[in-house]
mmCIF file of C-alpha atoms in Angstrom:
data_model
loop_
_atom_site.group_PDB
_atom_site.id
_atom_site.type_symbol
_atom_site.label_atom_id
_atom_site.label_comp_id
_atom_site.label_asym_id
_atom_site.label_seq_id
_atom_site.Cartn_x
_atom_site.Cartn_y
_atom_site.Cartn_z
ATOM 1 C CA UNK A 1381 104.860 157.546 -68.032
ATOM 2 C CA UNK A 1382 102.237 159.887 -69.503
ATOM 3 C CA UNK A 1383 99.730 157.078 -68.845
ATOM 4 C CA UNK A 1384 100.909 156.589 -65.226
ATOM 5 C CA UNK A 1385 100.648 160.379 -64.271
ATOM 6 C CA UNK A 1386 97.178 160.344 -65.805
ATOM 7 C CA UNK A 1387 95.894 157.675 -63.841
ATOM 8 C CA UNK A 1388 97.207 159.270 -60.437
ATOM 9 C CA UNK A 1389 95.381 162.395 -61.608
ATOM 10 C CA UNK A 1390 92.092 160.824 -62.415
ATOM 11 C CA UNK A 1391 92.510 158.873 -58.873
ATOM 12 C CA UNK A 1392 93.328 162.561 -57.062
ATOM 13 C CA UNK A 1393 90.141 164.002 -58.854
ATOM 14 C CA UNK A 1394 87.863 161.077 -57.841
ATOM 15 C CA UNK A 1395 88.882 161.352 -53.969
ATOM 16 C CA UNK A 1396 88.491 165.069 -53.761
ATOM 17 C CA UNK A 1397 84.573 165.244 -53.253
ATOM 18 C CA UNK A 1398 84.935 162.430 -50.483
ATOM 19 C CA UNK A 1399 87.585 164.540 -48.692
ATOM 20 C CA UNK A 1400 85.479 167.784 -49.171
ATOM 21 C CA UNK A 1401 82.426 166.129 -47.667
ATOM 22 C CA UNK A 1402 84.520 164.924 -44.956
ATOM 23 C CA UNK A 1403 85.955 168.138 -44.243
ATOM 24 C CA UNK A 1404 82.661 170.092 -44.165
ATOM 25 C CA UNK A 1405 80.867 167.411 -41.678
ATOM 26 C CA UNK A 1406 83.752 167.859 -39.526
ATOM 27 C CA UNK A 1407 83.516 171.800 -39.559
ATOM 28 C CA UNK A 1408 79.714 171.425 -39.136
ATOM 29 C CA UNK A 1409 80.384 169.075 -36.198
ATOM 30 C CA UNK A 1410 82.744 171.560 -34.457
ATOM 31 C CA UNK A 1411 80.212 174.467 -35.143
ATOM 32 C CA UNK A 1412 77.230 172.227 -33.634
ATOM 33 C CA UNK A 1413 79.148 171.697 -30.830
ATOM 34 C CA UNK A 1414 80.053 175.142 -30.195
ATOM 35 C CA UNK A 1415 76.507 176.427 -30.404
ATOM 36 C CA UNK A 1416 75.125 173.725 -28.592
ATOM 37 C CA UNK A 1417 72.687 174.864 -25.793
ATOM 38 C CA UNK A 1418 71.334 173.625 -22.614
ATOM 39 C CA UNK A 1419 67.736 174.443 -21.422
ATOM 40 C CA UNK A 1420 66.270 174.627 -17.863
ATOM 41 C CA UNK A 1421 63.116 175.323 -16.512
ATOM 42 C CA UNK A 1422 63.112 179.104 -14.614
ATOM 43 C CA UNK A 1423 60.799 177.589 -12.090
ATOM 44 C CA UNK A 1424 62.664 174.300 -11.560
ATOM 45 C CA UNK A 1425 66.056 174.492 -12.343
ATOM 46 C CA UNK A 1426 66.592 170.845 -11.436
ATOM 47 C CA UNK A 1427 64.952 170.107 -15.043
ATOM 48 C CA UNK A 1428 68.206 170.349 -17.433
ATOM 49 C CA UNK A 1429 68.013 168.972 -20.999
ATOM 50 C CA UNK A 1430 70.095 169.528 -24.347
ATOM 51 C CA UNK A 1431 67.168 170.333 -26.341
ATOM 52 C CA UNK A 1432 63.941 172.902 -26.017
ATOM 53 C CA UNK A 1433 60.763 171.633 -24.718
ATOM 54 C CA UNK A 1434 58.573 172.180 -21.823
ATOM 55 C CA UNK A 1435 59.010 171.395 -18.256
ATOM 56 C CA UNK A 1436 57.586 168.232 -16.948
ATOM 57 C CA UNK A 1437 56.727 169.417 -13.325
ATOM 58 C CA UNK A 1438 54.926 172.787 -14.355
ATOM 59 C CA UNK A 1439 54.673 172.873 -17.934
ATOM 60 C CA UNK A 1440 56.548 176.275 -18.629
ATOM 61 C CA UNK A 1441 58.875 176.655 -21.732
ATOM 62 C CA UNK A 1442 62.454 175.811 -21.040
ATOM 63 C CA UNK A 1443 64.871 178.634 -21.519
ATOM 64 C CA UNK A 1444 68.432 178.465 -22.745
ATOM 65 C CA UNK A 1445 71.343 178.925 -20.324
ATOM 66 C CA UNK A 1446 75.581 178.837 -21.063
ATOM 67 C CA UNK A 1447 76.456 175.902 -19.045
ATOM 68 C CA UNK A 1448 80.171 176.950 -20.119
ATOM 69 C CA UNK A 1449 80.181 180.089 -18.014
ATOM 70 C CA UNK A 1450 81.589 178.906 -14.778
ATOM 71 C CA UNK A 1451 81.745 182.512 -12.950
ATOM 72 C CA UNK A 1452 79.725 182.124 -9.782
ATOM 73 C CA UNK A 1453 78.517 185.730 -9.518
ATOM 74 C CA UNK A 1454 76.460 188.067 -11.233
ATOM 75 C CA UNK A 1455 77.177 191.793 -12.486
ATOM 76 C CA UNK A 1456 74.604 194.381 -12.482
ATOM 77 C CA UNK A 1457 75.009 198.055 -13.371
ATOM 78 C CA UNK A 1458 73.713 200.527 -11.112
ATOM 79 C CA UNK A 1459 70.490 201.315 -13.014
ATOM 80 C CA UNK A 1460 69.792 197.512 -13.119
ATOM 81 C CA UNK A 1461 70.228 197.266 -9.390
ATOM 82 C CA UNK A 1462 67.885 200.309 -8.744
ATOM 83 C CA UNK A 1463 65.528 198.685 -11.247
ATOM 84 C CA UNK A 1464 65.503 195.373 -9.161
ATOM 85 C CA UNK A 1465 65.315 197.311 -5.805
ATOM 86 C CA UNK A 1466 68.582 195.368 -4.390
ATOM 87 C CA UNK A 1467 69.333 196.572 -0.958
ATOM 88 C CA UNK A 1468 72.267 195.376 1.085
ATOM 89 C CA UNK A 1469 73.402 195.438 4.787
ATOM 90 C CA UNK A 1470 76.465 194.520 6.976
ATOM 91 C CA UNK A 1471 76.133 191.180 8.827
ATOM 92 C CA UNK A 1472 76.587 191.746 12.401
ATOM 93 C CA UNK A 1473 76.442 190.423 16.001
ATOM 94 C CA UNK A 1474 73.332 190.980 18.309
ATOM 95 C CA UNK A 1475 70.695 189.473 20.515
ATOM 96 C CA UNK A 1476 68.150 186.997 19.021
ATOM 97 C CA UNK A 1477 64.755 186.492 20.503
ATOM 98 C CA UNK A 1478 63.529 183.152 19.946
ATOM 99 C CA UNK A 1479 59.952 182.539 19.118
ATOM 100 C CA UNK A 1480 57.145 179.790 18.878
ATOM 101 C CA UNK A 1481 54.503 180.803 16.464
ATOM 102 C CA UNK A 1482 51.017 179.618 17.099
ATOM 103 C CA UNK A 1483 48.001 179.950 15.103
ATOM 104 C CA UNK A 1484 45.029 181.896 16.266
ATOM 105 C CA UNK A 1485 42.134 183.766 14.968
ATOM 106 C CA UNK A 1486 40.332 187.554 15.533
ATOM 107 C CA UNK A 1487 36.765 187.441 17.010
ATOM 108 C CA UNK A 1488 34.346 190.014 18.142
ATOM 109 C CA UNK A 1489 34.774 191.416 21.406
ATOM 110 C CA UNK A 1490 31.637 190.769 23.602
ATOM 111 C CA UNK A 1491 32.219 193.720 25.598
ATOM 112 C CA UNK A 1492 31.525 196.096 22.515
ATOM 113 C CA UNK A 1493 28.285 194.057 21.506
ATOM 114 C CA UNK A 1494 25.145 195.733 22.064
ATOM 115 C CA UNK A 1495 21.672 193.827 21.712
ATOM 116 C CA UNK A 1496 18.682 196.347 21.320
ATOM 117 C CA UNK A 1497 15.609 194.978 22.101
ATOM 118 C CA UNK A 1498 12.124 196.266 22.544
ATOM 119 C CA UNK A 1499 11.019 197.337 26.262
ATOM 120 C CA UNK A 1500 7.369 197.746 25.117
ATOM 121 C CA UNK A 1501 4.752 195.404 23.422
ATOM 122 C CA UNK A 1502 3.476 196.532 20.069
ATOM 123 C CA UNK A 1503 3.601 196.756 16.245
ATOM 124 C CA UNK A 1504 6.685 198.118 14.192
ATOM 125 C CA UNK A 1505 5.105 200.792 11.877
ATOM 126 C CA UNK A 1506 8.714 201.675 10.275
ATOM 127 C CA UNK A 1507 11.839 199.791 10.492
ATOM 128 C CA UNK A 1508 14.741 202.355 9.210
ATOM 129 C CA UNK A 1509 17.420 199.558 9.493
ATOM 130 C CA UNK A 1510 16.816 196.673 7.014
ATOM 131 C CA UNK A 1511 19.812 195.149 6.502
ATOM 132 C CA UNK A 1512 22.758 193.942 8.024
ATOM 133 C CA UNK A 1513 26.560 195.201 7.738
ATOM 134 C CA UNK A 1514 25.677 198.923 7.709
ATOM 135 C CA UNK A 1515 27.050 201.372 10.363
ATOM 136 C CA UNK A 1516 24.806 202.805 13.063
ATOM 137 C CA UNK A 1517 25.394 205.611 15.047
ATOM 138 C CA UNK A 1518 24.402 206.685 18.522
ATOM 139 C CA UNK A 1519 21.025 208.407 18.647
ATOM 140 C CA UNK A 1520 20.050 207.337 14.895
ATOM 141 C CA UNK A 1521 16.598 206.533 14.570
ATOM 142 C CA UNK A 1522 15.963 202.643 14.605
ATOM 143 C CA UNK A 1523 12.130 202.007 14.255
ATOM 144 C CA UNK A 1524 8.988 203.568 15.043
ATOM 145 C CA UNK A 1525 6.446 201.801 17.273
ATOM 146 C CA UNK A 1526 2.701 201.702 17.690
ATOM 147 C CA UNK A 1527 2.189 200.986 21.579
ATOM 148 C CA UNK A 1528 -1.056 201.732 23.207
ATOM 149 C CA UNK A 1529 0.658 200.964 26.338
ATOM 150 C CA UNK A 1530 3.120 203.908 25.808
ATOM 151 C CA UNK A 1531 0.030 206.269 24.852
ATOM 152 C CA UNK A 1532 -1.294 205.425 28.060
ATOM 153 C CA UNK A 1533 1.775 206.340 30.074
ATOM 154 C CA UNK A 1534 2.389 209.501 27.967
ATOM 155 C CA UNK A 1535 -1.119 210.639 29.289
ATOM 156 C CA UNK A 1536 -0.531 209.886 32.810
ATOM 157 C CA UNK A 1537 2.900 211.795 32.436
ATOM 158 C CA UNK A 1538 0.919 214.852 30.969
ATOM 159 C CA UNK A 1539 -1.589 214.668 33.437
ATOM 160 C CA UNK A 1540 0.520 214.215 36.703
ATOM 161 C CA UNK A 1541 2.728 217.363 35.066
ATOM 162 C CA UNK A 1542 -0.723 219.456 34.987
ATOM 163 C CA UNK A 1543 -1.258 218.389 38.809
ATOM 164 C CA UNK A 1544 2.088 219.735 39.699
ATOM 165 C CA UNK A 1545 1.545 223.179 38.092
ATOM 166 C CA UNK A 1546 -2.160 223.247 39.860
ATOM 167 C CA UNK A 1547 -0.894 222.207 43.220
ATOM 168 C CA UNK A 1548 2.483 223.299 43.372
ATOM 169 C CA UNK A 1549 2.932 223.596 47.181
ATOM 170 C CA UNK A 1550 1.887 219.757 47.505
ATOM 171 C CA UNK A 1551 5.162 217.624 47.485
ATOM 172 C CA UNK A 1552 3.208 214.067 46.436
ATOM 173 C CA UNK A 1553 1.903 215.432 43.311
ATOM 174 C CA UNK A 1554 5.556 216.456 42.408
ATOM 175 C CA UNK A 1555 6.929 212.979 43.341
ATOM 176 C CA UNK A 1556 3.957 211.220 41.430
ATOM 177 C CA UNK A 1557 5.222 213.445 38.053
ATOM 178 C CA UNK A 1558 8.818 212.661 38.757
ATOM 179 C CA UNK A 1559 7.833 208.561 38.885
ATOM 180 C CA UNK A 1560 5.812 209.156 35.782
ATOM 181 C CA UNK A 1561 8.683 210.521 33.799
ATOM 182 C CA UNK A 1562 11.139 207.864 35.418
ATOM 183 C CA UNK A 1563 8.959 205.291 33.867
ATOM 184 C CA UNK A 1564 9.148 206.680 30.351
ATOM 185 C CA UNK A 1565 12.508 206.920 30.446
ATOM 186 C CA UNK A 1566 12.787 203.158 31.476
ATOM 187 C CA UNK A 1567 10.441 202.377 28.792
ATOM 188 C CA UNK A 1568 13.067 204.080 26.025
ATOM 189 C CA UNK A 1569 11.983 207.595 25.930
ATOM 190 C CA UNK A 1570 14.803 209.907 25.799
ATOM 191 C CA UNK A 1571 14.760 213.562 27.810
ATOM 192 C CA UNK A 1572 14.166 215.323 24.423
ATOM 193 C CA UNK A 1573 11.333 213.338 23.225
ATOM 194 C CA UNK A 1574 9.598 214.042 26.774
ATOM 195 C CA UNK A 1575 10.523 217.575 26.636
ATOM 196 C CA UNK A 1576 8.952 218.036 23.205
ATOM 197 C CA UNK A 1577 5.836 216.050 24.958
ATOM 198 C CA UNK A 1578 5.552 218.552 27.379
ATOM 199 C CA UNK A 1579 5.717 221.396 24.786
ATOM 200 C CA UNK A 1580 3.168 219.936 22.310
ATOM 201 C CA UNK A 1581 0.750 218.684 25.126
ATOM 202 C CA UNK A 1582 -0.395 216.037 22.764
ATOM 203 C CA UNK A 1583 0.136 212.106 23.196
ATOM 204 C CA UNK A 1584 0.931 209.726 20.179
ATOM 205 C CA UNK A 1585 0.895 205.975 20.013
ATOM 206 C CA UNK A 1586 3.648 206.088 17.375
ATOM 207 C CA UNK A 1587 7.023 206.348 19.057
ATOM 208 C CA UNK A 1588 10.562 206.547 17.401
ATOM 209 C CA UNK A 1589 13.211 204.731 19.433
ATOM 210 C CA UNK A 1590 16.999 205.294 18.744
ATOM 211 C CA UNK A 1591 20.078 203.555 18.875
ATOM 212 C CA UNK A 1592 21.907 203.437 22.375
ATOM 213 C CA UNK A 1593 25.418 203.270 21.127
ATOM 214 C CA UNK A 1594 27.126 203.032 17.718
ATOM 215 C CA UNK A 1595 28.133 199.768 15.829
ATOM 216 C CA UNK A 1596 27.699 198.032 12.853
ATOM 217 C CA UNK A 1597 24.649 195.600 12.282
ATOM 218 C CA UNK A 1598 25.581 191.978 12.928
ATOM 219 C CA UNK A 1599 22.047 190.605 12.897
ATOM 220 C CA UNK A 1600 18.266 191.864 12.542
ATOM 221 C CA UNK A 1601 15.734 189.888 14.297
ATOM 222 C CA UNK A 1602 12.601 191.560 13.088
ATOM 223 C CA UNK A 1603 10.775 192.762 9.825
ATOM 224 C CA UNK A 1604 8.667 196.034 9.226
ATOM 225 C CA UNK A 1605 4.902 195.566 10.105
ATOM 226 C CA UNK A 1606 5.767 192.835 12.929
ATOM 227 C CA UNK A 1607 3.847 192.367 16.306
ATOM 228 C CA UNK A 1608 6.335 192.477 19.158
ATOM 229 C CA UNK A 1609 6.155 191.253 22.832
ATOM 230 C CA UNK A 1610 7.901 193.242 25.516
ATOM 231 C CA UNK A 1611 11.749 192.283 25.556
ATOM 232 C CA UNK A 1612 11.721 191.123 21.860
ATOM 233 C CA UNK A 1613 15.084 191.470 20.045
ATOM 234 C CA UNK A 1614 15.356 193.793 17.372
ATOM 235 C CA UNK A 1615 18.969 193.780 16.108
ATOM 236 C CA UNK A 1616 22.644 193.198 17.211
ATOM 237 C CA UNK A 1617 25.368 195.799 16.968
ATOM 238 C CA UNK A 1618 29.114 195.043 17.069
ATOM 239 C CA UNK A 1619 31.723 197.293 17.588
ATOM 240 C CA UNK A 1620 35.217 196.882 16.051
ATOM 241 C CA UNK A 1621 37.336 199.336 17.812
ATOM 242 C CA UNK A 1622 38.888 196.598 19.978
ATOM 243 C CA UNK A 1623 38.836 192.984 19.057
ATOM 244 C CA UNK A 1624 39.648 189.593 20.692
ATOM 245 C CA UNK A 1625 42.607 187.215 19.727
ATOM 246 C CA UNK A 1626 41.933 183.790 20.433
ATOM 247 C CA UNK A 1627 44.356 180.775 20.054
ATOM 248 C CA UNK A 1628 44.444 177.109 20.977
ATOM 249 C CA UNK A 1629 47.805 176.259 23.208
ATOM 250 C CA UNK A 1630 49.297 173.091 24.500
ATOM 251 C CA UNK A 1631 50.344 173.049 28.046
ATOM 252 C CA UNK A 1632 54.078 173.124 27.252
ATOM 253 C CA UNK A 1633 53.336 176.455 25.249
ATOM 254 C CA UNK A 1634 51.311 177.694 28.313
ATOM 255 C CA UNK A 1635 54.575 177.601 30.392
ATOM 256 C CA UNK A 1636 55.906 180.318 28.437
ATOM 257 C CA UNK A 1637 52.804 182.736 28.921
ATOM 258 C CA UNK A 1638 51.569 184.672 31.735
ATOM 259 C CA UNK A 1639 48.215 186.781 32.362
ATOM 260 C CA UNK A 1640 48.863 190.543 31.625
ATOM 261 C CA UNK A 1641 51.957 189.747 29.457
ATOM 262 C CA UNK A 1642 52.305 191.519 26.017
ATOM 263 C CA UNK A 1643 52.794 189.216 23.110
ATOM 264 C CA UNK A 1644 53.329 190.268 19.424
ATOM 265 C CA UNK A 1645 50.459 189.110 16.840
ATOM 266 C CA UNK A 1646 50.776 188.789 13.330
ATOM 267 C CA UNK A 1647 47.779 189.806 11.644
ATOM 268 C CA UNK A 1648 46.536 188.122 8.328
ATOM 269 C CA UNK A 1649 50.155 187.051 7.581
ATOM 270 C CA UNK A 1650 51.525 190.536 6.913
ATOM 271 C CA UNK A 1651 54.739 191.084 8.268
ATOM 272 C CA UNK A 1652 54.040 194.771 8.210
ATOM 273 C CA UNK A 1653 51.201 194.470 10.677
ATOM 274 C CA UNK A 1654 52.784 193.302 13.714
ATOM 275 C CA UNK A 1655 50.518 194.174 16.528
ATOM 276 C CA UNK A 1656 50.555 194.304 20.208
ATOM 277 C CA UNK A 1657 48.287 192.134 22.430
ATOM 278 C CA UNK A 1658 47.809 191.673 26.403
ATOM 279 C CA UNK A 1659 46.997 188.152 27.833
ATOM 280 C CA UNK A 1660 43.894 188.574 29.436
ATOM 281 C CA UNK A 1661 42.684 185.179 30.238
ATOM 282 C CA UNK A 1662 44.196 181.494 29.941
ATOM 283 C CA UNK A 1663 41.840 178.771 30.631
ATOM 284 C CA UNK A 1664 42.242 176.812 33.564
ATOM 285 C CA UNK A 1665 41.126 173.274 32.231
ATOM 286 C CA UNK A 1666 41.485 171.722 28.829
ATOM 287 C CA UNK A 1667 38.751 171.560 26.206
ATOM 288 C CA UNK A 1668 36.359 168.757 26.029
ATOM 289 C CA UNK A 1669 38.504 165.647 25.091
ATOM 290 C CA UNK A 1670 41.352 167.400 24.366
ATOM 291 C CA UNK A 1671 44.509 168.559 25.948
ATOM 292 C CA UNK A 1672 44.127 172.050 24.561
ATOM 293 C CA UNK A 1673 43.910 175.286 26.506
ATOM 294 C CA UNK A 1674 42.852 178.787 24.978
ATOM 295 C CA UNK A 1675 44.478 181.959 25.206
ATOM 296 C CA UNK A 1676 42.480 185.078 24.745
ATOM 297 C CA UNK A 1677 43.991 188.975 24.678
ATOM 298 C CA UNK A 1678 42.344 192.039 23.448
ATOM 299 C CA UNK A 1679 43.860 194.017 20.210
ATOM 300 C CA UNK A 1680 43.547 197.503 19.285
ATOM 301 C CA UNK A 1681 41.904 197.819 15.632
ATOM 302 C CA UNK A 1682 42.664 201.704 14.584
ATOM 303 C CA UNK A 1683 40.944 202.449 11.388
ATOM 304 C CA UNK A 1684 38.921 199.113 11.434
ATOM 305 C CA UNK A 1685 41.505 197.335 9.267
ATOM 306 C CA UNK A 1686 41.228 194.106 11.054
ATOM 307 C CA UNK A 1687 38.372 191.895 10.398
ATOM 308 C CA UNK A 1688 36.547 189.186 12.198
ATOM 309 C CA UNK A 1689 37.678 185.604 11.368
ATOM 310 C CA UNK A 1690 41.269 186.933 9.927
ATOM 311 C CA UNK A 1691 43.872 184.512 10.757
ATOM 312 C CA UNK A 1692 46.466 185.476 13.412
ATOM 313 C CA UNK A 1693 49.731 184.364 14.526
ATOM 314 C CA UNK A 1694 50.791 185.016 18.050
ATOM 315 C CA UNK A 1695 54.618 184.646 18.819
ATOM 316 C CA UNK A 1696 55.211 183.380 22.239
ATOM 317 C CA UNK A 1697 58.840 184.033 23.304
ATOM 318 C CA UNK A 1698 61.053 181.118 24.240
ATOM 319 C CA UNK A 1699 64.185 182.970 25.244
ATOM 320 C CA UNK A 1700 66.991 185.217 24.225
ATOM 321 C CA UNK A 1701 70.358 184.573 22.751
ATOM 322 C CA UNK A 1702 73.476 187.341 23.043
ATOM 323 C CA UNK A 1703 76.117 187.526 20.400
ATOM 324 C CA UNK A 1704 74.732 185.749 17.614
ATOM 325 C CA UNK A 1705 75.681 186.255 14.059
ATOM 326 C CA UNK A 1706 72.229 187.015 12.209
ATOM 327 C CA UNK A 1707 70.905 188.200 9.148
ATOM 328 C CA UNK A 1708 67.464 189.400 8.126
ATOM 329 C CA UNK A 1709 65.036 186.347 7.390
ATOM 330 C CA UNK A 1710 64.106 187.642 4.019
ATOM 331 C CA UNK A 1711 67.674 187.805 2.969
ATOM 332 C CA UNK A 1712 67.700 183.997 2.959
ATOM 333 C CA UNK A 1713 66.566 181.817 -0.060
ATOM 334 C CA UNK A 1714 65.844 178.406 1.144
ATOM 335 C CA UNK A 1715 65.495 175.207 -1.008
ATOM 336 C CA UNK A 1716 65.036 171.629 -0.090
ATOM 337 C CA UNK A 1717 68.074 170.816 1.579
ATOM 338 C CA UNK A 1718 70.168 174.036 1.464
ATOM 339 C CA UNK A 1719 69.981 177.618 2.025
ATOM 340 C CA UNK A 1720 72.048 180.821 0.463
ATOM 341 C CA UNK A 1721 72.415 184.135 0.835
ATOM 342 C CA UNK A 1722 73.615 186.738 -2.145
ATOM 343 C CA UNK A 1723 77.010 188.640 -1.106
ATOM 344 C CA UNK A 1724 77.505 192.186 -2.456
ATOM 345 C CA UNK A 1725 81.154 192.370 -3.395
ATOM 346 C CA UNK A 1726 81.263 195.614 -4.913
ATOM 347 C CA UNK A 1727 81.577 196.748 -8.228
ATOM 348 C CA UNK A 1728 78.060 195.674 -9.049
ATOM 349 C CA UNK A 1729 79.074 192.145 -8.252
ATOM 350 C CA UNK A 1730 76.676 189.431 -6.481
ATOM 351 C CA UNK A 1731 77.904 185.914 -5.109
ATOM 352 C CA UNK A 1732 75.528 183.460 -4.063
ATOM 353 C CA UNK A 1733 76.852 181.925 -0.542
ATOM 354 C CA UNK A 1734 75.898 178.607 1.016
ATOM 355 C CA UNK A 1735 74.937 179.037 4.633
ATOM 356 C CA UNK A 1736 74.111 177.009 7.623
ATOM 357 C CA UNK A 1737 71.057 178.569 9.664
ATOM 358 C CA UNK A 1738 70.327 178.151 13.283
ATOM 359 C CA UNK A 1739 67.525 179.976 15.601
ATOM 360 C CA UNK A 1740 64.905 181.828 14.028
ATOM 361 C CA UNK A 1741 63.032 184.988 15.443
ATOM 362 C CA UNK A 1742 60.316 186.740 13.534
ATOM 363 C CA UNK A 1743 62.552 189.193 11.716
ATOM 364 C CA UNK A 1744 66.129 187.438 11.836
ATOM 365 C CA UNK A 1745 67.963 184.272 11.739
ATOM 366 C CA UNK A 1746 70.994 182.888 13.253
ATOM 367 C CA UNK A 1747 73.940 182.105 10.585
ATOM 368 C CA UNK A 1748 76.053 179.246 12.440
ATOM 369 C CA UNK A 1749 78.363 178.960 9.190
ATOM 370 C CA UNK A 1750 79.078 180.490 5.723
ATOM 371 C CA UNK A 1751 79.228 184.113 6.719
ATOM 372 C CA UNK A 1752 81.494 186.629 8.728
ATOM 373 C CA UNK A 1753 80.659 189.728 10.561
ATOM 374 C CA UNK A 1754 81.074 192.936 8.055
ATOM 375 C CA UNK A 1755 80.323 191.148 4.721
ATOM 376 C CA UNK A 1756 77.279 192.724 2.914
ATOM 377 C CA UNK A 1757 74.377 190.365 2.232
ATOM 378 C CA UNK A 1758 71.552 191.444 -0.078
ATOM 379 C CA UNK A 1759 68.254 192.174 1.841
ATOM 380 C CA UNK A 1760 65.654 193.093 -0.900
ATOM 381 C CA UNK A 1761 66.140 191.395 -4.593
ATOM 382 C CA UNK A 1762 67.441 188.411 -3.526
ATOM 383 C CA UNK A 1763 65.008 186.195 -5.313
ATOM 384 C CA UNK A 1764 65.489 188.147 -8.460
ATOM 385 C CA UNK A 1765 69.483 187.717 -7.910
ATOM 386 C CA UNK A 1766 68.653 183.613 -7.848
ATOM 387 C CA UNK A 1767 66.037 183.726 -10.806
ATOM 388 C CA UNK A 1768 68.572 185.778 -13.062
ATOM 389 C CA UNK A 1769 71.366 183.343 -11.943
ATOM 390 C CA UNK A 1770 69.364 180.063 -12.999
ATOM 391 C CA UNK A 1771 68.510 181.864 -16.199
ATOM 392 C CA UNK A 1772 72.020 182.388 -17.388
ATOM 393 C CA UNK A 1773 73.873 179.502 -15.338
ATOM 394 C CA UNK A 1774 71.612 177.047 -14.334
ATOM 395 C CA UNK A 1775 70.837 175.331 -10.832
ATOM 396 C CA UNK A 1776 72.805 176.786 -7.893
ATOM 397 C CA UNK A 1777 74.960 173.736 -6.556
ATOM 398 C CA UNK A 1778 76.610 173.669 -3.455
#
């Protein structure tokens, strides 16, 4: 009997390590399952795997998220909302203008372009403007010219002035003096220069010429010391107080436009820089070997913030829809096959809501399904909420 108990104790002792090992492994397996994490890419939430690594699309490090959390909302404190600049507004019914956006460009207004040329033959002794891109004010000295022709005209002017004084009763000398003065004015001399000439009584072959208008030096045609013929171009000045906006349009688009109509223009892709242009001209024929017409209008350039060559988007109105449920376009987050907005449900809770969109204008988008009037949608900060949701819960699935 004692021998039988001894054998039972011996067998139980031998089996204990195995049982303990199995129990420990089972507990470890349970712990592993409990702490198992899922990893995703912040930029590409469709990338999901059960181990750390890098995104095969963009190469970013994958981040963990809790896939067991089934709550489809985020909760943010007031401080977090202020830090993320989250604002919301109630969805409402209103009128929606339908636009077609066409690409255009800003160009120089030729009416503000001034070519300065030499009215006399001679040699440029001093050139005061030697580079392009600098501003020039009206009356600013541009160059000093050596001209024997102007010297002769000045001497004629002084002589006829003396004759007018000596023969003050003879109208012919007064007319000859006026003709000599008018000739110098036509050759580019100013009233103040002629007054100084009469005061000094001395002629000079060196004459300074001044800018007849203000502008930016766009092109320079001469160099210092160069000999000029009469009519030679000196420089080209461009003014930028107004600019032209041009765009290529198809005939079906031209049907929505009339000359004199005011259109909205988005300059350089900046939604805060929405300007107005008046259609001044639409070409009556197609461009060579195309079916494209051209639209042109002028646009104000206060502060010279617009630049030549800057891209512009012209919004062509196609009609108006009344009693439309709409939200600001920037409140909608668009993915490949779906769109959603974020609903502010109170208490710091924000819930994603999939929507079906319709007509879009510049600022607003029609909501066909997914929202009801009065619900509050997040206007600014929606993308931050979406990123936070992806990081914590993974991809948003409809």
